[in-house]
Amino acid sequence: MSKIQITLNGVARSAEVEDRTLLVSFIRDTLQLTGTHVGCDTTQCGACTVHVDGRAIKSCTMLAVQADGATVTTIEGMATGETLHPVQQAFSECHGLQCGYCTPGMVMAVADLLRRHPHPTDAQIEHGLEGNICRCTGYVNIVRSVRRAAELMAAR
Ligand code: FES
Ligand code: FES
Protein backbone atom coordinates (compact mmCIF):
# COMPACT_ATOMS: atom_id res chain seq x y z
CA MET A 1 0.00 0.00 0.00
CA SER A 2 1.08 3.54 -0.67
CA LYS A 3 -0.31 6.84 0.46
CA ILE A 4 -0.98 9.21 -2.40
CA GLN A 5 -2.20 12.75 -2.63
CA ILE A 6 -3.74 14.35 -5.68
CA THR A 7 -5.62 17.53 -6.40
CA LEU A 8 -8.86 16.31 -7.95
CA ASN A 9 -11.12 18.89 -9.56
CA GLY A 10 -9.51 21.53 -7.39
CA VAL A 11 -9.79 19.63 -4.10
CA ALA A 12 -6.86 17.96 -2.31
CA ARG A 13 -7.58 14.25 -1.83
CA SER A 14 -5.41 11.62 -0.21
CA ALA A 15 -5.82 7.90 0.28
CA GLU A 16 -4.01 4.63 0.80
CA VAL A 17 -3.98 2.58 -2.39
CA GLU A 18 -2.61 -0.74 -3.45
CA ASP A 19 0.33 -0.18 -5.75
CA ARG A 20 -1.48 -2.07 -8.53
CA THR A 21 -4.57 0.19 -8.41
CA LEU A 22 -5.33 1.84 -11.73
CA LEU A 23 -5.99 5.56 -11.69
CA VAL A 24 -9.47 4.96 -13.14
CA SER A 25 -10.29 2.56 -10.31
CA PHE A 26 -9.02 5.06 -7.76
CA ILE A 27 -11.23 7.77 -9.27
CA ARG A 28 -14.34 5.62 -9.63
CA ASP A 29 -14.15 3.22 -6.70
CA THR A 30 -12.21 5.07 -4.02
CA LEU A 31 -13.22 8.64 -4.77
CA GLN A 32 -16.70 7.68 -6.05
CA LEU A 33 -16.58 9.87 -9.14
CA THR A 34 -18.23 7.66 -11.72
CA GLY A 35 -18.43 10.11 -14.61
CA THR A 36 -15.15 8.65 -15.88
CA HIS A 37 -16.13 5.45 -17.69
CA VAL A 38 -14.42 2.15 -18.38
CA GLY A 39 -15.07 0.76 -21.83
CA CYS A 40 -12.22 -1.65 -22.38
CA ASP A 41 -9.53 -1.49 -19.67
CA THR A 42 -6.96 -2.09 -22.41
CA THR A 43 -6.14 1.46 -23.57
CA GLN A 44 -8.25 1.31 -26.69
CA CYS A 45 -11.58 3.10 -26.22
CA GLY A 46 -10.75 6.38 -24.45
CA ALA A 47 -13.87 6.30 -22.25
CA CYS A 48 -11.61 6.69 -19.21
CA THR A 49 -9.85 9.85 -20.43
CA VAL A 50 -9.05 12.44 -17.74
CA HIS A 51 -6.57 15.29 -17.52
CA VAL A 52 -3.40 14.80 -15.50
CA ASP A 53 -1.46 18.03 -15.09
CA GLY A 54 -3.48 19.45 -17.97
CA ARG A 55 -2.93 16.66 -20.48
CA ALA A 56 -5.45 14.07 -21.58
CA ILE A 57 -4.50 10.56 -20.55
CA LYS A 58 -6.32 7.25 -20.46
CA SER A 59 -6.73 6.60 -16.77
CA CYS A 60 -6.89 2.82 -17.26
CA THR A 61 -3.31 3.07 -18.46
CA MET A 62 -1.86 4.79 -15.43
CA LEU A 63 -1.43 3.58 -11.88
CA ALA A 64 -2.87 5.71 -9.12
CA VAL A 65 0.56 5.89 -7.49
CA GLN A 66 1.93 7.45 -10.69
CA ALA A 67 -0.51 10.33 -10.19
CA ASP A 68 0.80 11.09 -6.71
CA GLY A 69 1.26 14.86 -6.46
CA ALA A 70 -0.55 15.54 -9.72
CA THR A 71 -3.49 17.73 -10.57
CA VAL A 72 -6.28 15.60 -12.01
CA THR A 73 -9.43 16.83 -13.70
CA THR A 74 -12.37 14.56 -14.49
CA ILE A 75 -15.59 15.28 -16.34
CA GLU A 76 -17.14 16.33 -13.02
CA GLY A 77 -14.62 19.18 -12.84
CA MET A 78 -15.29 20.67 -16.27
CA ALA A 79 -18.40 22.76 -15.68
CA THR A 80 -18.26 25.92 -13.58
CA GLY A 81 -21.27 25.73 -11.33
CA GLU A 82 -24.29 25.49 -13.63
CA THR A 83 -22.30 26.70 -16.64
CA LEU A 84 -21.10 23.94 -18.92
CA HIS A 85 -17.56 23.92 -20.25
CA PRO A 86 -17.61 25.08 -23.90
CA VAL A 87 -16.83 21.54 -25.06
CA GLN A 88 -19.79 20.18 -23.08
CA GLN A 89 -21.96 22.99 -24.45
CA ALA A 90 -20.89 22.18 -28.00
CA PHE A 91 -21.65 18.46 -27.62
CA SER A 92 -25.08 19.39 -26.30
CA GLU A 93 -25.81 21.89 -29.09
CA CYS A 94 -24.57 19.63 -31.87
CA HIS A 95 -26.00 16.37 -30.51
CA GLY A 96 -22.53 14.89 -30.37
CA LEU A 97 -23.73 11.88 -28.43
CA GLN A 98 -26.35 9.17 -28.39
CA CYS A 99 -25.95 6.71 -25.50
CA GLY A 100 -23.38 9.00 -23.87
CA TYR A 101 -21.03 6.25 -22.74
CA CYS A 102 -18.05 7.61 -24.64
CA THR A 103 -18.94 11.24 -23.99
CA PRO A 104 -16.98 12.01 -20.80
CA GLY A 105 -13.82 10.71 -22.42
CA MET A 106 -14.60 12.52 -25.67
CA VAL A 107 -15.09 15.81 -23.85
CA MET A 108 -11.79 15.45 -22.00
CA ALA A 109 -9.93 14.48 -25.18
CA VAL A 110 -11.47 17.34 -27.16
CA ALA A 111 -10.64 19.88 -24.44
CA ASP A 112 -7.01 18.80 -24.65
CA LEU A 113 -7.11 18.81 -28.45
CA LEU A 114 -8.35 22.41 -28.44
CA ARG A 115 -5.76 23.41 -25.85
CA ARG A 116 -3.08 22.21 -28.26
CA HIS A 117 -4.88 23.32 -31.45
CA PRO A 118 -7.37 26.14 -30.79
CA HIS A 119 -8.28 26.23 -34.50
CA PRO A 120 -7.88 22.59 -35.50
CA THR A 121 -7.70 21.39 -39.07
CA ASP A 122 -9.74 18.38 -40.18
CA ALA A 123 -6.59 16.26 -39.88
CA GLN A 124 -5.90 17.52 -36.37
CA ILE A 125 -9.49 16.73 -35.33
CA GLU A 126 -9.23 13.26 -36.84
CA HIS A 127 -5.90 12.66 -35.11
CA GLY A 128 -7.19 14.10 -31.83
CA LEU A 129 -10.17 11.72 -31.78
CA GLU A 130 -8.44 8.57 -32.93
CA GLY A 131 -7.95 7.29 -29.38
CA ASN A 132 -11.64 7.65 -28.51
CA ILE A 133 -14.14 5.14 -29.81
CA CYS A 134 -17.85 5.91 -30.22
CA ARG A 135 -20.13 3.04 -31.13
CA CYS A 136 -23.23 5.15 -31.71
CA THR A 137 -22.82 8.42 -33.52
CA GLY A 138 -20.71 7.74 -36.58
CA TYR A 139 -18.57 10.73 -35.53
CA VAL A 140 -20.23 13.29 -37.81
CA ASN A 141 -21.83 15.16 -34.93
CA ILE A 142 -18.78 14.68 -32.75
CA VAL A 143 -16.63 16.44 -35.35
CA ARG A 144 -19.30 19.17 -35.56
CA SER A 145 -19.09 19.46 -31.80
CA VAL A 146 -15.33 19.93 -31.94
CA ARG A 147 -15.69 22.73 -34.47
CA ARG A 148 -18.44 24.37 -32.42
CA ALA A 149 -16.38 24.07 -29.26
CA ALA A 150 -13.48 25.81 -31.01
CA GLU A 151 -15.84 28.67 -31.91
CA LEU A 152 -17.20 28.92 -28.38
CA MET A 153 -13.74 28.92 -26.87
CA ALA A 154 -12.47 31.55 -29.31
CA ALA A 155 -15.40 33.79 -28.33
CA ARG A 156 -14.63 33.64 -24.61
S1 FES B 1 -11.22 2.04 -20.48
FE1 FES B 1 -9.38 3.11 -20.74
S2 FES B 1 -9.09 3.18 -22.89
FE2 FES B 1 -10.90 1.99 -22.63
S1 FES C 1 -22.56 8.04 -27.83
FE1 FES C 1 -22.71 5.90 -27.47
S2 FES C 1 -20.64 5.22 -27.55
FE2 FES C 1 -20.55 7.29 -28.17
GROMACS .gro file of C-alpha atoms and ligand atoms in nm:
model
  164
    1MET     CA    1   0.000   0.000   0.000
    2SER     CA    2   0.108   0.354  -0.067
    3LYS     CA    3  -0.031   0.684   0.046
    4ILE     CA    4  -0.098   0.921  -0.240
    5GLN     CA    5  -0.220   1.275  -0.263
    6ILE     CA    6  -0.374   1.435  -0.568
    7THR     CA    7  -0.562   1.753  -0.640
    8LEU     CA    8  -0.886   1.631  -0.795
    9ASN     CA    9  -1.112   1.889  -0.956
   10GLY     CA   10  -0.951   2.153  -0.739
   11VAL     CA   11  -0.979   1.963  -0.410
   12ALA     CA   12  -0.686   1.796  -0.231
   13ARG     CA   13  -0.758   1.425  -0.183
   14SER     CA   14  -0.541   1.162  -0.021
   15ALA     CA   15  -0.582   0.790   0.028
   16GLU     CA   16  -0.401   0.463   0.080
   17VAL     CA   17  -0.398   0.258  -0.239
   18GLU     CA   18  -0.261  -0.074  -0.345
   19ASP     CA   19   0.033  -0.018  -0.575
   20ARG     CA   20  -0.148  -0.207  -0.853
   21THR     CA   21  -0.457   0.019  -0.841
   22LEU     CA   22  -0.533   0.184  -1.173
   23LEU     CA   23  -0.599   0.556  -1.169
   24VAL     CA   24  -0.947   0.496  -1.314
   25SER     CA   25  -1.029   0.256  -1.031
   26PHE     CA   26  -0.902   0.506  -0.776
   27ILE     CA   27  -1.123   0.777  -0.927
   28ARG     CA   28  -1.434   0.562  -0.963
   29ASP     CA   29  -1.415   0.322  -0.670
   30THR     CA   30  -1.221   0.507  -0.402
   31LEU     CA   31  -1.322   0.864  -0.477
   32GLN     CA   32  -1.670   0.768  -0.605
   33LEU     CA   33  -1.658   0.987  -0.914
   34THR     CA   34  -1.823   0.766  -1.172
   35GLY     CA   35  -1.843   1.011  -1.461
   36THR     CA   36  -1.515   0.865  -1.588
   37HIS     CA   37  -1.613   0.545  -1.769
   38VAL     CA   38  -1.442   0.215  -1.838
   39GLY     CA   39  -1.507   0.076  -2.183
   40CYS     CA   40  -1.222  -0.165  -2.238
   41ASP     CA   41  -0.953  -0.149  -1.967
   42THR     CA   42  -0.696  -0.209  -2.241
   43THR     CA   43  -0.614   0.146  -2.357
   44GLN     CA   44  -0.825   0.131  -2.669
   45CYS     CA   45  -1.158   0.310  -2.622
   46GLY     CA   46  -1.075   0.638  -2.445
   47ALA     CA   47  -1.387   0.630  -2.225
   48CYS     CA   48  -1.161   0.669  -1.921
   49THR     CA   49  -0.985   0.985  -2.043
   50VAL     CA   50  -0.905   1.244  -1.774
   51HIS     CA   51  -0.657   1.529  -1.752
   52VAL     CA   52  -0.340   1.480  -1.550
   53ASP     CA   53  -0.146   1.803  -1.509
   54GLY     CA   54  -0.348   1.945  -1.797
   55ARG     CA   55  -0.293   1.666  -2.048
   56ALA     CA   56  -0.545   1.407  -2.158
   57ILE     CA   57  -0.450   1.056  -2.055
   58LYS     CA   58  -0.632   0.725  -2.046
   59SER     CA   59  -0.673   0.660  -1.677
   60CYS     CA   60  -0.689   0.282  -1.726
   61THR     CA   61  -0.331   0.307  -1.846
   62MET     CA   62  -0.186   0.479  -1.543
   63LEU     CA   63  -0.143   0.358  -1.188
   64ALA     CA   64  -0.287   0.571  -0.912
   65VAL     CA   65   0.056   0.589  -0.749
   66GLN     CA   66   0.193   0.745  -1.069
   67ALA     CA   67  -0.051   1.033  -1.019
   68ASP     CA   68   0.080   1.109  -0.671
   69GLY     CA   69   0.126   1.486  -0.646
   70ALA     CA   70  -0.055   1.554  -0.972
   71THR     CA   71  -0.349   1.773  -1.057
   72VAL     CA   72  -0.628   1.560  -1.201
   73THR     CA   73  -0.943   1.683  -1.370
   74THR     CA   74  -1.237   1.456  -1.449
   75ILE     CA   75  -1.559   1.528  -1.634
   76GLU     CA   76  -1.714   1.633  -1.302
   77GLY     CA   77  -1.462   1.918  -1.284
   78MET     CA   78  -1.529   2.067  -1.627
   79ALA     CA   79  -1.840   2.276  -1.568
   80THR     CA   80  -1.826   2.592  -1.358
   81GLY     CA   81  -2.127   2.573  -1.133
   82GLU     CA   82  -2.429   2.549  -1.363
   83THR     CA   83  -2.230   2.670  -1.664
   84LEU     CA   84  -2.110   2.394  -1.892
   85HIS     CA   85  -1.756   2.392  -2.025
   86PRO     CA   86  -1.761   2.508  -2.390
   87VAL     CA   87  -1.683   2.154  -2.506
   88GLN     CA   88  -1.979   2.018  -2.308
   89GLN     CA   89  -2.196   2.299  -2.445
   90ALA     CA   90  -2.089   2.218  -2.800
   91PHE     CA   91  -2.165   1.846  -2.762
   92SER     CA   92  -2.508   1.939  -2.630
   93GLU     CA   93  -2.581   2.189  -2.909
   94CYS     CA   94  -2.457   1.963  -3.187
   95HIS     CA   95  -2.600   1.637  -3.051
   96GLY     CA   96  -2.253   1.489  -3.037
   97LEU     CA   97  -2.373   1.188  -2.843
   98GLN     CA   98  -2.635   0.917  -2.839
   99CYS     CA   99  -2.595   0.671  -2.550
  100GLY     CA  100  -2.338   0.900  -2.387
  101TYR     CA  101  -2.103   0.625  -2.274
  102CYS     CA  102  -1.805   0.761  -2.464
  103THR     CA  103  -1.894   1.124  -2.399
  104PRO     CA  104  -1.698   1.201  -2.080
  105GLY     CA  105  -1.382   1.071  -2.242
  106MET     CA  106  -1.460   1.252  -2.567
  107VAL     CA  107  -1.509   1.581  -2.385
  108MET     CA  108  -1.179   1.545  -2.200
  109ALA     CA  109  -0.993   1.448  -2.518
  110VAL     CA  110  -1.147   1.734  -2.716
  111ALA     CA  111  -1.064   1.988  -2.444
  112ASP     CA  112  -0.701   1.880  -2.465
  113LEU     CA  113  -0.711   1.881  -2.845
  114LEU     CA  114  -0.835   2.241  -2.844
  115ARG     CA  115  -0.576   2.341  -2.585
  116ARG     CA  116  -0.308   2.221  -2.826
  117HIS     CA  117  -0.488   2.332  -3.145
  118PRO     CA  118  -0.737   2.614  -3.079
  119HIS     CA  119  -0.828   2.623  -3.450
  120PRO     CA  120  -0.788   2.259  -3.550
  121THR     CA  121  -0.770   2.139  -3.907
  122ASP     CA  122  -0.974   1.838  -4.018
  123ALA     CA  123  -0.659   1.626  -3.988
  124GLN     CA  124  -0.590   1.752  -3.637
  125ILE     CA  125  -0.949   1.673  -3.533
  126GLU     CA  126  -0.923   1.326  -3.684
  127HIS     CA  127  -0.590   1.266  -3.511
  128GLY     CA  128  -0.719   1.410  -3.183
  129LEU     CA  129  -1.017   1.172  -3.178
  130GLU     CA  130  -0.844   0.857  -3.293
  131GLY     CA  131  -0.795   0.729  -2.938
  132ASN     CA  132  -1.164   0.765  -2.851
  133ILE     CA  133  -1.414   0.514  -2.981
  134CYS     CA  134  -1.785   0.591  -3.022
  135ARG     CA  135  -2.013   0.304  -3.113
  136CYS     CA  136  -2.323   0.515  -3.171
  137THR     CA  137  -2.282   0.842  -3.352
  138GLY     CA  138  -2.071   0.774  -3.658
  139TYR     CA  139  -1.857   1.073  -3.553
  140VAL     CA  140  -2.023   1.329  -3.781
  141ASN     CA  141  -2.183   1.516  -3.493
  142ILE     CA  142  -1.878   1.468  -3.275
  143VAL     CA  143  -1.663   1.644  -3.535
  144ARG     CA  144  -1.930   1.917  -3.556
  145SER     CA  145  -1.909   1.946  -3.180
  146VAL     CA  146  -1.533   1.993  -3.194
  147ARG     CA  147  -1.569   2.273  -3.447
  148ARG     CA  148  -1.844   2.437  -3.242
  149ALA     CA  149  -1.638   2.407  -2.926
  150ALA     CA  150  -1.348   2.581  -3.101
  151GLU     CA  151  -1.584   2.867  -3.191
  152LEU     CA  152  -1.720   2.892  -2.838
  153MET     CA  153  -1.374   2.892  -2.687
  154ALA     CA  154  -1.247   3.155  -2.931
  155ALA     CA  155  -1.540   3.379  -2.833
  156ARG     CA  156  -1.463   3.364  -2.461
  157FES     S1  157  -1.122   0.204  -2.048
  157FES    FE1  158  -0.938   0.311  -2.074
  157FES     S2  159  -0.909   0.318  -2.289
  157FES    FE2  160  -1.090   0.199  -2.263
  158FES     S1  161  -2.256   0.804  -2.783
  158FES    FE1  162  -2.271   0.590  -2.747
  158FES     S2  163  -2.064   0.522  -2.755
  158FES    FE2  164  -2.055   0.729  -2.817
   0.00000   0.00000   0.00000
